[in-house]
Amino acid sequence: MRDQSQVFQLLGETTGSIFPLARDVMGPLFEEYFSEQRFYQPVFIAYQLSPKTLTETLYRKRAPYNNPQAICENLADAAKAGYLEGEKSGGYRISAKGKNAIESVHKKFYDHINGVNQMSADKLRALADLLRKLVESAGRAEFSSGVFNLELVQGGHPEVERGTLAEVDQLLDDLNAFRDDAHIAAWIPTGVSGHVWEVLTFIWNGEAKSAAELVEQLPYRSFLEDEFLEALDTLAQLGWIIEKGSGYQAAPEGRRLRQEVEEITNQNYFGPWQVLSAEELDQLGQLLAELKTTNHKIAEQVEQ
């Protein structure tokens, strides 16, 4: 399995196979430790940044596609609920309540997945070693916009035993964050906001063609239909999308630009993968595929 894109797809599929192992325990944990589930993200980001102050600007670097107003409201509400502490500078720090919530949920999550894991210790160690090698190489990448997301995610990892499923999960999170860094570095030179860029992506790949469909597809971004209409208008004025029937489609220039950014993203992301030999890449793919299959079997047993 020498095709990096195939292994990348397996990274995503394997990541997605881990959380279901603990789905039955995570719901009650979130209810126990968070009065509202929306508080988890700002509290976790504050935890990852600690002891630094979490500002709106830093939050937006981690969530560049979210509504800035919603970010401000979420931070303020999390502080009112006691998970964050406001600073005179206007930023926020993790509170004792927030720290306890994050650490308790994560410890129980990692203890659980390690307990139900059925992949052999030798294979998990080998997989962790390969993923760690990739992450270390990714950390040396030199993007003009930096590798903020990778560094942030690494900063929030609780200590876990090396070579366990918990460490594999953390390393997969690292690589997902690095993919964010690789893509952000690729689209920032276009000069548009993350919101406008994401709208172009959804029009380009056919997932949406109108503001109403964007609201339906992206409720977690907290934008109103009028705000999606503004983004569509911006893209139309740039000549990147055109109206067709009752909606929009990507214009030739928009398709060219979006494809170009996708290619740059892949160059950014896969550059550090050169640290792996062909044999190591092949082994990585095989181990990921085996872990994914093993996890799916465990999840099926849990559901029965």
Short mmCIF file of C-alpha atoms in Angstrom, two decimals:
data_model
loop_
_atom_site.label_atom_id
_atom_site.label_comp_id
_atom_site.label_asym_id
_atom_site.label_seq_id
_atom_site.Cartn_x
_atom_site.Cartn_y
_atom_site.Cartn_z
CA MET A 1 0.00 0.00 0.00
CA ARG A 2 2.33 2.72 -1.29
CA ASP A 3 -0.34 5.26 -2.20
CA GLN A 4 -0.27 8.00 0.45
CA SER A 5 -3.84 9.03 -0.36
CA GLN A 6 -5.07 5.53 0.45
CA VAL A 7 -3.27 5.57 3.78
CA PHE A 8 -4.64 9.06 4.46
CA GLN A 9 -8.16 7.76 3.88
CA LEU A 10 -7.45 4.93 6.30
CA LEU A 11 -6.27 7.47 8.88
CA GLY A 12 -9.67 9.11 8.77
CA GLU A 13 -11.58 5.83 8.81
CA THR A 14 -9.53 4.49 11.71
CA THR A 15 -10.01 7.72 13.66
CA GLY A 16 -13.73 7.35 13.15
CA SER A 17 -13.66 3.76 14.41
CA ILE A 18 -12.34 4.65 17.87
CA PHE A 19 -15.00 6.90 19.41
CA PRO A 20 -17.84 4.37 18.90
CA LEU A 21 -15.96 2.04 21.24
CA ALA A 22 -16.86 4.42 24.07
CA ARG A 23 -20.10 5.93 22.80
CA ASP A 24 -22.15 4.25 25.52
CA VAL A 25 -20.04 5.86 28.27
CA MET A 26 -19.32 9.24 26.68
CA GLY A 27 -22.92 10.43 26.60
CA PRO A 28 -23.39 10.10 30.36
CA LEU A 29 -19.93 11.60 30.96
CA PHE A 30 -20.74 14.75 28.97
CA GLU A 31 -24.03 15.07 30.85
CA GLU A 32 -22.23 14.69 34.16
CA TYR A 33 -19.41 17.17 33.53
CA PHE A 34 -20.88 19.72 31.08
CA SER A 35 -24.15 21.55 31.64
CA GLU A 36 -24.25 22.15 27.86
CA GLN A 37 -22.30 20.14 25.28
CA ARG A 38 -21.38 23.32 23.36
CA PHE A 39 -19.07 24.28 26.22
CA TYR A 40 -16.73 21.36 25.53
CA GLN A 41 -14.87 22.96 22.61
CA PRO A 42 -14.00 26.32 24.21
CA VAL A 43 -13.14 24.65 27.51
CA PHE A 44 -10.93 22.09 25.80
CA ILE A 45 -9.16 24.78 23.74
CA ALA A 46 -8.54 26.77 26.93
CA TYR A 47 -7.16 23.61 28.52
CA GLN A 48 -4.89 22.99 25.53
CA LEU A 49 -3.57 26.56 25.66
CA SER A 50 -3.03 26.66 29.41
CA PRO A 51 -1.29 28.50 31.00
CA LYS A 52 -1.71 30.94 28.10
CA THR A 53 -4.87 33.03 27.82
CA LEU A 54 -7.53 32.00 25.32
CA THR A 55 -8.60 34.97 23.23
CA GLU A 56 -11.18 35.20 20.46
CA THR A 57 -8.32 35.54 17.97
CA LEU A 58 -6.69 32.30 19.13
CA TYR A 59 -10.04 30.52 19.20
CA ARG A 60 -10.64 31.57 15.59
CA LYS A 61 -7.27 30.13 14.58
CA ARG A 62 -8.53 26.74 15.76
CA ALA A 63 -12.03 27.27 14.35
CA PRO A 64 -11.59 29.59 11.33
CA TYR A 65 -14.89 28.54 9.76
CA ASN A 66 -17.09 29.34 12.77
CA ASN A 67 -19.18 32.47 13.29
CA PRO A 68 -16.97 34.95 15.26
CA GLN A 69 -19.98 36.29 17.15
CA ALA A 70 -20.97 32.78 18.21
CA ILE A 71 -17.40 32.19 19.39
CA CYS A 72 -17.57 35.26 21.64
CA GLU A 73 -20.95 34.21 23.03
CA ASN A 74 -19.76 30.66 23.64
CA LEU A 75 -16.72 31.86 25.56
CA ALA A 76 -18.79 34.25 27.67
CA ASP A 77 -21.42 31.61 28.42
CA ALA A 78 -18.79 29.00 29.34
CA ALA A 79 -17.32 31.54 31.78
CA LYS A 80 -20.74 32.23 33.29
CA ALA A 81 -21.17 28.49 33.77
CA GLY A 82 -17.87 28.40 35.68
CA TYR A 83 -15.75 26.46 33.18
CA LEU A 84 -13.59 29.47 32.28
CA GLU A 85 -12.31 32.50 34.16
CA GLY A 86 -12.34 35.92 32.52
CA GLU A 87 -9.14 37.95 32.37
CA LYS A 88 -8.90 41.74 32.59
CA SER A 89 -7.29 41.65 29.14
CA GLY A 90 -10.53 40.24 27.75
CA GLY A 91 -9.33 36.68 27.36
CA TYR A 92 -10.12 33.54 29.33
CA ARG A 93 -8.29 30.87 31.30
CA ILE A 94 -9.41 27.39 32.24
CA SER A 95 -11.00 27.26 35.70
CA ALA A 96 -10.66 24.46 38.24
CA LYS A 97 -14.13 23.27 37.25
CA GLY A 98 -13.23 23.27 33.56
CA LYS A 99 -9.91 21.53 34.16
CA ASN A 100 -11.60 18.82 36.20
CA ALA A 101 -14.27 18.30 33.52
CA ILE A 102 -11.76 17.90 30.69
CA GLU A 103 -9.37 15.66 32.60
CA SER A 104 -12.13 13.47 34.02
CA VAL A 105 -13.85 12.92 30.67
CA HIS A 106 -10.60 12.23 28.83
CA LYS A 107 -9.19 9.89 31.46
CA LYS A 108 -12.36 7.80 31.48
CA PHE A 109 -12.46 7.79 27.68
CA TYR A 110 -8.86 6.58 27.38
CA ASP A 111 -9.23 4.04 30.18
CA HIS A 112 -12.31 2.66 28.45
CA ILE A 113 -10.87 2.29 24.96
CA ASN A 114 -7.70 0.73 26.34
CA GLY A 115 -9.86 -1.71 28.28
CA VAL A 116 -11.94 -2.86 25.31
CA ASN A 117 -9.08 -2.88 22.79
CA GLN A 118 -8.52 -6.21 21.06
CA MET A 119 -5.52 -5.44 18.86
CA SER A 120 -2.28 -7.08 19.97
CA ALA A 121 0.16 -5.03 22.03
CA ASP A 122 2.97 -5.59 19.51
CA LYS A 123 0.91 -4.29 16.60
CA LEU A 124 -0.34 -1.29 18.56
CA ARG A 125 3.22 -0.38 19.51
CA ALA A 126 4.33 -0.70 15.89
CA LEU A 127 1.43 1.49 14.74
CA ALA A 128 2.12 4.10 17.42
CA ASP A 129 5.81 4.19 16.46
CA LEU A 130 4.98 4.88 12.80
CA LEU A 131 2.37 7.52 13.63
CA ARG A 132 4.75 9.17 16.11
CA LYS A 133 7.41 9.35 13.42
CA LEU A 134 4.94 11.10 11.12
CA VAL A 135 3.81 13.55 13.80
CA GLU A 136 7.38 14.46 14.71
CA SER A 137 8.11 15.14 11.04
CA ALA A 138 4.93 17.21 10.71
CA GLY A 139 6.02 19.34 13.65
CA ARG A 140 9.04 20.43 11.63
CA ALA A 141 6.92 21.76 8.75
CA GLU A 142 7.47 25.41 7.91
CA PHE A 143 4.20 27.04 6.81
CA SER A 144 3.87 30.80 6.66
CA SER A 145 0.82 30.42 8.92
CA GLY A 146 2.62 27.97 11.22
CA VAL A 147 1.38 24.69 12.67
CA PHE A 148 -0.80 26.22 15.37
CA ASN A 149 -3.42 23.49 15.37
CA LEU A 150 -0.92 20.65 15.68
CA GLU A 151 0.87 22.39 18.55
CA LEU A 152 -2.43 23.21 20.26
CA VAL A 153 -3.71 19.65 20.10
CA GLN A 154 -0.42 18.23 21.34
CA GLY A 155 -0.51 20.63 24.27
CA GLY A 156 -3.79 19.21 25.50
CA HIS A 157 -2.92 15.51 25.55
CA PRO A 158 -3.11 13.90 28.99
CA GLU A 159 -0.27 11.50 29.69
CA VAL A 160 -1.05 8.00 28.48
CA GLU A 161 0.98 4.81 28.24
CA ARG A 162 3.05 4.58 25.07
CA GLY A 163 2.02 2.00 22.53
CA THR A 164 -1.62 1.85 23.67
CA LEU A 165 -4.83 2.57 21.77
CA ALA A 166 -5.04 5.80 23.76
CA GLU A 167 -1.71 6.97 22.33
CA VAL A 168 -2.74 5.91 18.82
CA ASP A 169 -5.90 8.00 19.22
CA GLN A 170 -3.85 11.02 20.30
CA LEU A 171 -1.43 10.64 17.39
CA LEU A 172 -4.34 10.41 14.95
CA ASP A 173 -5.73 13.62 16.46
CA ASP A 174 -2.33 15.22 15.89
CA LEU A 175 -2.33 14.28 12.22
CA ASN A 176 -5.90 15.53 11.78
CA ALA A 177 -4.89 18.86 13.30
CA PHE A 178 -1.88 19.01 11.01
CA ARG A 179 -4.18 18.48 8.03
CA ASP A 180 -6.06 21.58 9.20
CA ASP A 181 -2.78 23.50 9.30
CA ALA A 182 -1.87 22.27 5.81
CA HIS A 183 -5.21 23.38 4.36
CA ILE A 184 -5.28 26.74 6.16
CA ALA A 185 -1.79 27.50 4.87
CA ALA A 186 -3.04 26.76 1.36
CA TRP A 187 -6.20 28.91 1.33
CA ILE A 188 -5.11 31.93 3.41
CA PRO A 189 -3.27 33.50 0.41
CA THR A 190 -6.62 33.74 -1.44
CA GLY A 191 -7.51 36.65 0.84
CA VAL A 192 -11.03 35.51 1.79
CA SER A 193 -12.31 34.56 5.23
CA GLY A 194 -12.63 30.99 6.41
CA HIS A 195 -16.40 31.32 6.19
CA VAL A 196 -16.32 32.39 2.53
CA TRP A 197 -13.74 29.73 1.70
CA GLU A 198 -15.83 26.96 3.22
CA VAL A 199 -18.87 28.12 1.25
CA LEU A 200 -16.83 27.88 -1.95
CA THR A 201 -15.80 24.35 -0.97
CA PHE A 202 -19.42 23.26 -0.52
CA ILE A 203 -20.44 24.77 -3.86
CA TRP A 204 -17.37 23.28 -5.57
CA ASN A 205 -17.94 19.74 -4.36
CA GLY A 206 -21.70 19.87 -4.92
CA GLU A 207 -22.71 19.46 -1.28
CA ALA A 208 -24.82 22.65 -1.45
CA LYS A 209 -26.01 25.08 -4.07
CA SER A 210 -27.97 27.66 -2.04
CA ALA A 211 -27.90 29.54 1.26
CA ALA A 212 -30.75 27.40 2.58
CA GLU A 213 -28.81 24.22 1.85
CA LEU A 214 -25.70 25.68 3.50
CA VAL A 215 -27.69 26.38 6.68
CA GLU A 216 -28.85 22.76 6.62
CA GLN A 217 -25.37 21.38 5.96
CA LEU A 218 -23.45 23.62 8.39
CA PRO A 219 -25.61 24.28 11.47
CA TYR A 220 -22.58 23.90 13.75
CA ARG A 221 -20.98 27.01 12.20
CA SER A 222 -23.78 29.17 13.66
CA PHE A 223 -24.30 31.34 10.58
CA LEU A 224 -27.74 32.60 9.54
CA GLU A 225 -29.10 32.20 6.02
CA ASP A 226 -28.51 35.92 5.32
CA GLU A 227 -24.85 35.49 6.25
CA PHE A 228 -24.52 32.60 3.83
CA LEU A 229 -26.18 34.78 1.18
CA GLU A 230 -23.51 37.43 1.80
CA ALA A 231 -20.77 34.83 1.35
CA LEU A 232 -22.35 33.64 -1.88
CA ASP A 233 -22.55 37.22 -3.12
CA THR A 234 -18.87 37.73 -2.30
CA LEU A 235 -17.93 34.62 -4.26
CA ALA A 236 -20.10 35.69 -7.21
CA GLN A 237 -18.45 39.12 -7.28
CA LEU A 238 -15.05 37.44 -7.29
CA GLY A 239 -16.15 35.36 -10.26
CA TRP A 240 -15.63 32.10 -8.41
CA ILE A 241 -19.27 30.94 -8.56
CA ILE A 242 -22.15 31.60 -10.95
CA GLU A 243 -25.91 31.36 -10.60
CA LYS A 244 -27.57 28.39 -12.23
CA GLY A 245 -31.29 27.77 -11.91
CA SER A 246 -32.31 28.21 -8.28
CA GLY A 247 -28.79 27.99 -6.94
CA TYR A 248 -25.07 28.34 -7.62
CA GLN A 249 -22.28 26.28 -9.09
CA ALA A 250 -18.53 26.80 -9.23
CA ALA A 251 -17.35 28.97 -12.13
CA PRO A 252 -14.29 27.86 -14.12
CA GLU A 253 -12.04 30.21 -12.11
CA GLY A 254 -13.53 28.97 -8.85
CA ARG A 255 -12.99 25.34 -9.83
CA ARG A 256 -9.42 26.06 -10.88
CA LEU A 257 -8.62 27.92 -7.66
CA ARG A 258 -10.27 25.37 -5.38
CA GLN A 259 -8.48 22.49 -7.08
CA GLU A 260 -5.19 24.35 -6.91
CA VAL A 261 -5.60 24.89 -3.17
CA GLU A 262 -6.44 21.22 -2.73
CA GLU A 263 -3.22 20.29 -4.50
CA ILE A 264 -1.20 22.70 -2.35
CA THR A 265 -2.90 21.27 0.76
CA ASN A 266 -1.78 17.78 -0.23
CA GLN A 267 1.74 18.99 -0.92
CA ASN A 268 1.85 20.65 2.49
CA TYR A 269 0.38 17.65 4.27
CA PHE A 270 2.24 14.85 2.56
CA GLY A 271 5.62 16.58 2.55
CA PRO A 272 6.49 15.30 6.04
CA TRP A 273 5.43 11.79 5.02
CA GLN A 274 8.70 11.45 3.13
CA VAL A 275 10.21 10.45 6.45
CA LEU A 276 8.59 7.04 5.97
CA SER A 277 10.14 4.46 3.69
CA ALA A 278 7.95 2.61 1.18
CA GLU A 279 7.97 -0.40 3.48
CA GLU A 280 6.95 1.69 6.50
CA LEU A 281 4.13 3.33 4.55
CA ASP A 282 2.90 -0.09 3.51
CA GLN A 283 3.07 -1.33 7.10
CA LEU A 284 1.23 1.75 8.33
CA GLY A 285 -1.61 1.10 5.91
CA GLN A 286 -1.88 -2.54 6.92
CA LEU A 287 -1.91 -1.75 10.65
CA LEU A 288 -4.50 1.00 10.25
CA ALA A 289 -6.74 -1.31 8.22
CA GLU A 290 -6.46 -4.03 10.86
CA LEU A 291 -7.21 -1.64 13.72
CA LYS A 292 -10.23 -0.25 11.89
CA THR A 293 -11.61 -3.73 11.26
CA THR A 294 -10.95 -4.79 14.85
CA ASN A 295 -12.69 -1.70 16.23
CA HIS A 296 -15.72 -2.20 14.00
CA LYS A 297 -16.10 -5.74 15.35
CA ILE A 298 -15.92 -4.49 18.94
CA ALA A 299 -18.49 -1.78 18.24
CA GLU A 300 -20.84 -4.34 16.69
CA GLN A 301 -20.54 -6.51 19.80
CA VAL A 302 -21.35 -3.51 22.01
CA GLU A 303 -24.46 -2.69 20.01
CA GLN A 304 -25.83 -6.25 20.21
#
